Amino acid sequence: MLKLQNVQTFYGNIQALKDVTIQISEGEIVSLIGSNGAGKSTTLMAICGIVPPRSGEILFMGQPITHMEPDRIVSLGICQVPEGRRIFPHLSVLENLDMGAFLRKDRSQIKRDMEYLFELFPLLAQRRHQAGGTLSGGEQQMLAISRALMARPKLLLLDEPSLGLAPLIVKRTFEIVRKINTENKTTIFLVEQNANLALKVAARGYVMENGRITLTDSSENLLANEGVKKAYLGF
Amino acid sequence: MDYFLGLFLGGLTRGSIYALIALGYTMVYGIIELINFAHGEIYMIGAFTALIVISVLTLMGMNTIAILVIAGVIAVVYSSAYGYTLEKIAYKPLRAAPRLSALISAIGMSLFLQNYVLLAQTSDFLPFPNLVPDFEFMEPYAHIIGSAEIVILITTAIVMILLTILIKFTNIGKAMRAASQDKTMALLVGINVNRVISFTFVVGSATAAIGGVLIASHIGMINFYIGFIAGIKAFVAAVLGGIGSIPGAVLGGFVLGWTESFATGYISSDYEDVFAFLFLVLILIFRPQGILGRSDKHKA
């Protein structure tokens, strides 16, 4: 479904991604783990067209999207929940969700999707007229995921969904991720520093170090791998 | 009392015009954090376009109200095209450059447009016909407020209401607000931010052109330089209200209009501008974010 082939990106003269090759099939949950500054978020921003690669190719369902405008990429069905959630702080919860559905025209269907999400996250329904910036971290996470789902993505990119959240909410977030994957058949690419969590929900994983993919395997094998254990799992 | 009321309404009228122009400054600042110093020139071009259209239509012998409306519409379209092009050639290529570059580009465009109109027209003041007839029902109040002023107030109110609806409830309005809060995230939900920025320039130019036509028909003469002083005043209004805030621009416009009107009426007309700028200095000292501005860390 998604294929990154020898992708290289630069911020000015600093190379952020070196020869990154990643492949994700339809219906999978795949994780990308690595330490802070390894280039994980840059990988997602490259896929979304925010930081276009200098060389290499990105294919989505066989179509090259390497130098496409970000809004075209969203319209093809790729959505990202970025690091730090980036809720529009002065838009209400409802307006944030509206923005998630910005490119859709089917009003009645949009309404139904919103009802579905409000059922899934009753707290958001209660706060629908409140400004996004006044929500708690956990509520913002739910809103960020909901906003992405409003676009009905085929591929959902999640950047550090566990960051800065209480353990209980992290657990709930990952349950939701699994639910989205099984119920909506949405393919998920999960970026995490918390390797333990990521590898438990994903079937396969990639390990990134200094902008390079250094290892890829099934989650099971990665969890058992000595190097991964030492570097990312803390034993 | 009538004197006071007259000054109050005069200030309100003047403030409406400042508000119409200040909206463009504040909307553009809200979305790309640039003070568009060429904005006053867009207003001036609106007034000139209207003058040309009016001259032609008057020769054709049309009824005055129809002339005013047609001239207004053409001025709006023409100014919007200028605003759109201005952004495309002077600001868009500098989007990633340091902020100072775009600011210098803005000042350059301002000078360019002034001189272009100076060469195309003349440096003399040109008479601008007063097209608003004296309404009969206004006669008992004529010593307080004129018909032209009523037209200005009503038009401004309509524009403000339409603009509020646009920004609050339409998709493009929500996209404007989203893009001004977080541009990257706006891109990630599929908003074409470049298009939103262009749209902002078009709307801001349109309101400025409406202001230009209204005030030119009220004051009765225009030249290539009117955009400069009006632009500076409107900029003061936008800063007063809190730059980036739309209700702030409107309130700032009114406050500035009243300040000038009362200062002129009770003290001396020589000090009109002094009071306007004194007020700006005081606001900048005691409430730098403006009356309605939020001291948003994100926006700092």
XYZ file of C-alpha atoms in Angstrom:
535
model
C 0.000 0.000 0.000
C 2.736 2.444 1.012
C 6.273 2.180 -0.202
C 9.221 4.428 0.593
C 12.201 3.739 -1.596
C 15.648 5.127 -0.721
C 14.153 8.333 0.599
C 16.589 11.104 1.544
C 15.480 14.377 3.107
C 17.391 17.423 4.231
C 16.760 20.378 6.497
C 19.066 22.904 4.870
C 22.365 21.026 4.736
C 21.547 18.596 7.483
C 20.440 15.221 6.264
C 17.499 13.930 8.268
C 16.658 10.729 6.390
C 19.292 8.529 4.790
C 18.199 5.953 2.277
C 14.989 5.059 4.066
C 13.080 2.142 2.598
C 9.805 1.090 4.202
C 6.943 -1.015 2.935
C 3.479 -1.320 4.422
C 0.734 -3.615 3.147
C -2.988 -3.021 3.303
C -4.622 -3.751 6.676
C -1.378 -3.922 8.631
C -0.285 -2.153 11.783
C 3.397 -1.374 11.385
C 5.512 0.498 13.900
C 8.600 2.614 13.579
C 10.660 2.867 16.728
C 13.768 4.818 17.552
C 15.109 7.392 19.947
C 14.450 11.108 19.993
C 15.756 12.828 16.864
C 16.223 9.623 14.887
C 14.073 10.956 12.033
C 10.771 9.254 12.809
C 8.609 12.371 12.588
C 10.491 13.501 9.483
C 9.562 10.197 7.856
C 5.874 10.928 8.450
C 6.223 14.534 7.284
C 7.900 13.271 4.111
C 5.005 10.910 3.441
C 2.507 13.771 3.920
C 4.362 16.093 1.577
C 5.332 18.636 4.253
C 9.062 17.842 3.949
C 9.410 16.487 0.405
C 12.349 14.145 -0.182
C 15.368 15.376 -2.123
C 15.729 11.962 -3.703
C 14.025 8.607 -3.570
C 10.416 7.768 -4.187
C 7.225 7.411 -2.181
C 4.413 5.338 -3.664
C 0.874 5.090 -2.314
C -1.243 2.330 -3.833
C 1.150 2.235 -6.757
C 0.946 5.982 -7.390
C 3.975 8.227 -6.867
C 3.203 10.904 -4.265
C 6.794 12.042 -3.741
C 6.293 15.642 -4.829
C 2.557 15.970 -4.497
C 0.965 18.892 -2.630
C -0.084 17.963 0.937
C -3.792 18.484 0.244
C -3.664 16.090 -2.730
C -2.004 13.486 -0.521
C -4.763 13.850 2.086
C -7.369 13.478 -0.651
C -5.806 10.145 -1.630
C -6.480 8.847 1.873
C -3.387 9.477 3.996
C -3.957 11.189 7.324
C -1.614 12.029 10.130
C -2.075 12.566 13.848
C 1.097 14.589 14.378
C 3.339 14.720 17.395
C 1.878 16.896 20.134
C -1.589 16.421 18.567
C -1.749 19.982 17.216
C -5.389 20.631 17.971
C -6.496 24.008 16.555
C -6.582 25.741 19.949
C -9.171 28.436 19.210
C -11.526 26.294 17.150
C -14.256 24.415 18.977
C -14.271 20.636 19.160
C -16.911 20.546 16.423
C -14.931 22.897 14.203
C -11.794 20.811 14.712
C -13.740 17.793 13.497
C -15.120 19.815 10.568
C -11.565 20.607 9.568
C -10.752 16.898 9.606
C -13.488 16.428 7.006
C -12.365 19.494 5.048
C -11.990 17.718 1.709
C -15.198 15.697 1.970
C -18.433 16.828 0.393
C -20.913 14.163 1.581
C -22.594 16.153 4.352
C -24.985 13.513 5.651
C -22.208 10.937 5.825
C -19.964 13.431 7.639
C -22.693 13.934 10.198
C -23.078 10.212 10.706
C -19.317 9.796 11.163
C -19.357 12.550 13.751
C -22.155 10.832 15.664
C -20.163 7.607 15.583
C -17.104 9.339 17.024
C -19.172 11.032 19.715
C -20.430 7.594 20.707
C -16.881 6.327 20.817
C -15.709 9.361 22.826
C -18.687 10.659 24.863
C -16.462 13.265 26.523
C -15.938 14.987 23.181
C -19.695 15.140 22.661
C -20.064 16.882 26.008
C -17.426 19.423 25.107
C -18.388 19.926 21.482
C -18.700 23.711 21.770
C -15.585 24.162 23.888
C -12.367 25.508 22.347
C -9.919 22.730 21.495
C -7.151 24.372 23.499
C -9.112 24.057 26.746
C -9.264 20.254 26.624
C -7.009 18.049 28.750
C -4.158 16.138 27.137
C -6.155 12.914 26.988
C -9.191 14.620 25.502
C -7.001 16.335 22.932
C -5.592 12.963 21.956
C -9.091 11.601 21.387
C -9.970 14.716 19.405
C -6.802 14.448 17.310
C -7.560 10.826 16.429
C -11.205 11.689 15.731
C -10.200 14.604 13.523
C -7.984 12.297 11.464
C -10.756 9.687 11.216
C -13.172 12.330 9.915
C -11.188 12.225 6.678
C -11.900 8.474 6.393
C -8.249 7.660 5.809
C -7.074 4.478 4.163
C -3.733 4.921 5.879
C -3.463 6.510 9.310
C -0.098 7.814 10.491
C 0.259 8.189 14.240
C 3.186 10.127 15.676
C 3.976 9.385 19.334
C 0.405 8.893 20.518
C 1.637 7.952 23.997
C 3.680 11.110 24.530
C 2.793 13.038 27.677
C -0.292 11.010 28.535
C -1.234 9.154 31.711
C -0.757 5.349 31.480
C -4.489 4.694 31.583
C -5.100 7.008 28.631
C -2.187 5.504 26.730
C -3.778 2.091 27.189
C -7.128 3.416 25.959
C -5.450 5.058 22.962
C -3.869 1.811 21.879
C -7.167 -0.037 22.274
C -8.723 2.514 19.954
C -5.886 2.129 17.463
C -6.466 -1.610 17.355
C -10.214 -1.074 17.023
C -9.767 1.335 14.102
C -7.577 -1.225 12.417
C -9.917 -4.192 12.825
C -13.279 -2.432 12.401
C -12.545 0.110 9.697
C -9.792 -1.907 8.005
C -7.583 1.167 8.258
C -3.897 0.540 7.721
C -1.835 2.060 10.510
C 1.747 3.275 10.621
C 2.706 3.955 14.197
C 5.719 5.976 15.269
C 6.725 5.533 18.899
C 9.534 6.081 21.335
C 7.799 3.674 23.658
C 8.967 0.575 21.800
C 7.393 -1.873 24.188
C 3.908 -0.503 23.581
C 4.353 -0.063 19.862
C 5.618 -3.556 19.262
C 2.753 -5.042 21.265
C 0.115 -3.491 19.027
C 1.970 -3.779 15.720
C 2.739 -6.999 13.881
C 5.967 -5.715 12.354
C 8.400 -2.989 13.142
C 11.234 -0.910 11.785
C 14.040 0.449 13.947
C 15.488 3.833 13.047
C 18.799 5.317 14.170
C 20.261 8.620 12.996
C 17.978 8.796 9.976
C 18.686 5.265 8.841
C 16.597 2.088 9.094
C 18.886 -0.297 10.942
C 16.596 -3.234 11.535
C 13.247 -4.617 10.470
C 11.494 -7.731 11.647
C 8.313 -9.075 13.190
C 7.464 -7.484 16.517
C 8.039 -10.778 18.257
C 11.599 -11.028 17.006
C 12.282 -7.359 17.680
C 11.083 -7.731 21.272
C 13.486 -10.647 21.675
C 16.391 -8.927 19.922
C 19.251 -8.153 22.325
C 20.156 -4.854 20.718
C 16.572 -3.605 20.693
C 16.091 -4.729 24.284
C 19.142 -2.813 25.407
C 18.471 0.339 23.430
C 14.705 0.727 23.584
C 13.126 -1.612 26.073
C 15.316 -0.811 29.043
C 16.509 -4.186 30.141
C -25.955 67.643 23.359
C -26.504 67.787 19.610
C -22.915 68.865 19.245
C -21.755 65.859 21.219
C -24.020 63.527 19.244
C -22.753 64.998 15.999
C -19.161 64.368 17.022
C -20.050 60.886 18.205
C -21.665 59.945 14.886
C -18.941 61.677 12.912
C -16.374 59.630 14.813
C -18.374 56.488 14.178
C -18.441 57.194 10.432
C -14.757 57.925 10.290
C -14.126 54.873 12.453
C -16.144 52.686 10.071
C -13.798 53.568 7.246
C -10.738 52.889 9.405
C -12.316 49.593 10.420
C -12.977 48.555 6.807
C -9.325 49.107 5.952
C -7.998 47.730 9.259
C -9.762 44.425 8.570
C -7.382 43.761 5.707
C -4.319 44.436 7.847
C -5.509 42.273 10.664
C -6.674 39.319 8.545
C -3.426 39.214 6.598
C -1.385 39.538 9.780
C -3.447 36.797 11.398
C -2.600 34.354 8.662
C 0.956 35.149 7.520
C 2.160 37.513 10.245
C 3.002 40.217 7.749
C 2.083 43.884 7.904
C 0.961 44.479 4.354
C 2.110 48.069 3.965
C 0.750 48.190 0.422
C -2.771 47.704 1.784
C -3.487 51.459 1.845
C -2.642 51.588 -1.848
C -5.244 48.938 -2.583
C -7.773 51.239 -0.962
C -6.535 54.150 -3.075
C -6.772 52.047 -6.244
C -10.339 51.165 -5.265
C -11.204 54.865 -5.071
C -9.573 55.616 -8.441
C -11.289 52.712 -10.159
C -14.612 53.961 -8.847
C -13.859 57.488 -10.072
C -13.135 56.247 -13.590
C -16.253 54.099 -13.680
C -18.352 56.952 -12.316
C -17.060 59.363 -14.948
C -17.935 56.956 -17.732
C -21.367 56.069 -16.365
C -22.234 59.709 -15.684
C -21.528 60.523 -19.321
C -23.941 57.743 -20.211
C -26.518 59.449 -18.013
C -27.332 56.763 -15.497
C -29.152 57.300 -12.223
C -26.801 58.183 -9.348
C -27.596 55.340 -6.961
C -27.087 52.787 -9.753
C -23.783 54.452 -10.625
C -22.607 54.250 -7.030
C -23.469 50.559 -6.767
C -21.881 49.610 -10.111
C -18.773 51.663 -9.373
C -18.530 50.022 -5.970
C -18.784 46.534 -7.417
C -16.178 47.179 -10.116
C -13.843 48.822 -7.586
C -14.152 45.771 -5.346
C -13.392 43.357 -8.184
C -10.488 45.438 -9.445
C -8.925 45.960 -6.018
C -9.312 42.285 -5.191
C -7.409 41.418 -8.347
C -4.678 43.816 -7.238
C -4.578 42.286 -3.765
C -4.405 38.779 -5.194
C -1.603 39.657 -7.607
C 0.280 41.609 -4.952
C 0.443 38.549 -2.741
C 1.476 36.276 -5.601
C 4.353 38.411 -6.847
C 5.585 40.250 -3.756
C 4.940 37.973 -0.767
C 4.528 34.359 -1.836
C 8.121 33.986 -3.123
C 9.309 35.288 0.269
C 7.175 32.973 2.404
C 10.203 31.090 3.711
C 12.486 34.145 3.878
C 13.130 36.128 7.068
C 10.194 38.337 8.007
C 12.075 41.549 7.324
C 12.393 40.680 3.619
C 8.642 40.443 3.175
C 8.201 43.714 5.074
C 10.640 45.494 2.785
C 8.878 43.966 -0.200
C 5.610 45.373 1.188
C 7.044 48.880 1.477
C 8.431 48.548 -2.046
C 5.053 47.566 -3.424
C 3.468 50.500 -1.622
C 5.873 52.958 -3.261
C 5.488 51.259 -6.609
C 1.705 51.424 -6.600
C 1.689 55.057 -5.466
C 4.019 56.118 -8.233
C 2.255 54.015 -10.791
C -1.011 55.805 -10.055
C 0.838 59.140 -9.942
C 2.133 58.531 -13.471
C -1.080 57.063 -14.820
C -3.247 59.828 -13.339
C -1.831 63.082 -11.969
C -0.462 64.408 -8.718
C -3.358 66.857 -8.376
C -6.418 66.205 -6.304
C -9.247 65.034 -8.555
C -12.830 65.868 -7.640
C -14.881 62.849 -6.689
C -18.627 63.412 -7.180
C -20.888 63.017 -4.183
C -23.385 60.450 -5.362
C -25.437 60.030 -2.231
C -28.567 62.164 -2.554
C -29.897 63.998 0.497
C -32.626 61.723 1.785
C -35.805 63.542 2.717
C -36.428 61.521 5.858
C -33.002 62.580 7.123
C -33.802 66.281 6.996
C -34.782 66.763 10.648
C -31.437 65.248 11.689
C -29.301 66.980 9.079
C -27.528 69.089 11.714
C -26.298 65.897 13.424
C -25.614 63.461 10.618
C -25.680 63.645 6.837
C -27.123 61.184 4.356
C -23.693 60.156 3.106
C -22.689 59.281 6.644
C -25.779 57.132 7.098
C -24.895 55.265 3.911
C -21.364 54.689 5.204
C -22.621 53.367 8.532
C -25.175 51.028 6.975
C -22.758 49.697 4.355
C -20.114 49.089 7.006
C -22.606 47.253 9.190
C -23.627 45.013 6.279
C -20.014 44.266 5.389
C -19.203 43.406 9.011
C -22.162 41.056 9.278
C -21.310 39.291 6.019
C -17.686 38.994 7.072
C -18.642 37.535 10.447
C -20.814 34.926 8.749
C -18.009 34.127 6.317
C -15.389 33.653 9.037
C -17.547 31.904 11.600
C -19.696 29.547 9.595
C -18.345 28.831 6.126
C -15.786 26.167 5.353
C -13.304 28.612 3.875
C -13.737 30.853 6.938
C -12.994 27.989 9.279
C -10.011 27.076 7.103
C -8.752 30.667 7.441
C -8.919 30.441 11.201
C -7.329 26.979 11.216
C -4.467 28.133 8.980
C -3.843 31.173 11.170
C -3.585 28.937 14.235
C -1.376 26.171 12.842
C -0.316 26.155 9.207
C 1.327 22.727 9.198
C -1.706 21.105 10.763
C -3.933 22.909 8.267
C -1.907 21.288 5.477
C -2.196 17.915 7.200
C -6.005 18.017 7.168
C -5.925 18.835 3.464
C -6.397 22.609 3.481
C -4.692 24.263 0.533
C -3.039 26.974 2.604
C -1.834 28.962 -0.419
C -5.384 29.242 -1.637
C -6.565 30.324 1.815
C -3.899 33.046 1.897
C -4.934 34.290 -1.560
C -8.538 34.329 -0.436
C -7.608 36.376 2.631
C -5.928 38.979 0.440
C -8.965 39.117 -1.835
C -11.388 39.628 1.054
C -9.161 42.228 2.723
C -8.780 44.131 -0.549
C -12.509 44.027 -1.169
C -13.351 45.599 2.197
C -10.637 48.221 1.678
C -12.095 49.100 -1.735
C -15.551 49.538 -0.224
C -13.998 51.876 2.334
C -12.201 53.726 -0.442
C -15.313 54.354 -2.501
C -17.375 55.422 0.515
C -14.858 57.886 1.883
C -13.919 59.329 -1.499
C -17.560 60.054 -2.240
C -17.898 61.617 1.227
C -14.776 63.797 1.192
C -15.096 64.644 -2.488
C -11.522 64.468 -3.748
C -8.755 61.927 -4.200
C -5.138 61.728 -5.270
C -2.453 59.069 -5.401
C -1.369 59.727 -1.819
C -4.650 59.133 0.058
C -3.769 55.471 0.618
C -0.735 56.341 2.669
C -2.349 58.343 5.445
C -5.502 56.199 5.512
C -3.321 53.112 5.566
C -1.312 54.378 8.531
C -4.465 55.313 10.428
C -6.043 51.937 9.736
C -2.837 50.263 10.804
C -3.050 52.185 14.089
C -6.652 50.994 14.421
C -5.626 47.383 13.848
C -2.850 47.618 16.450
C -5.160 49.411 18.888
C -7.704 46.632 18.676
C -5.079 43.901 18.767
C -3.537 42.918 15.457
C -4.769 39.556 14.235
C -8.158 40.002 15.906
C -11.067 40.805 13.599
C -13.449 42.263 16.212
C -10.376 44.112 17.491
C -9.856 45.841 14.143
C -13.444 47.043 14.112
C -13.330 48.258 17.701
C -9.912 49.843 17.108
C -11.334 51.683 14.109
C -14.221 53.079 16.137
C -12.032 54.076 19.071
C -9.642 55.870 16.755
C -12.513 57.564 14.914
C -14.005 58.838 18.176
C -10.650 59.988 19.508
C -10.061 62.076 16.413
C -13.599 63.354 16.241
C -13.787 64.474 19.889
C -10.263 65.863 19.906
C -11.099 67.903 16.822
C -14.450 69.014 18.182
C -13.454 69.969 21.725
C -9.788 70.893 21.431
C -8.511 71.774 18.005
C -8.537 70.265 14.550
C -4.810 70.973 14.328
C -4.188 68.142 16.763
C -6.319 65.465 15.131
C -3.402 63.253 14.106
C -1.473 63.990 17.287
C -4.258 62.482 19.368
C -4.551 59.428 17.169
C -0.874 58.633 17.488
C -0.697 59.627 21.159
C -3.387 57.052 21.747
C -1.332 54.470 19.872
C 1.721 55.195 22.015
C -0.303 54.836 25.213
C -1.805 51.534 24.074
C 1.589 50.193 23.101
C 2.959 51.101 26.533
C 0.122 49.836 28.689
C -1.477 47.089 26.622
C 0.885 46.078 23.840
C -1.314 43.220 22.636
C -4.108 45.735 21.905
C -7.601 46.013 23.325
C -8.868 42.603 22.223
C -5.589 40.945 21.273
C -4.563 37.794 23.054
C -1.038 37.596 24.327
C -0.672 34.198 22.766
C 2.720 32.628 23.287
C 2.226 30.669 20.104
C 1.733 33.900 18.180
C 4.529 35.862 19.825
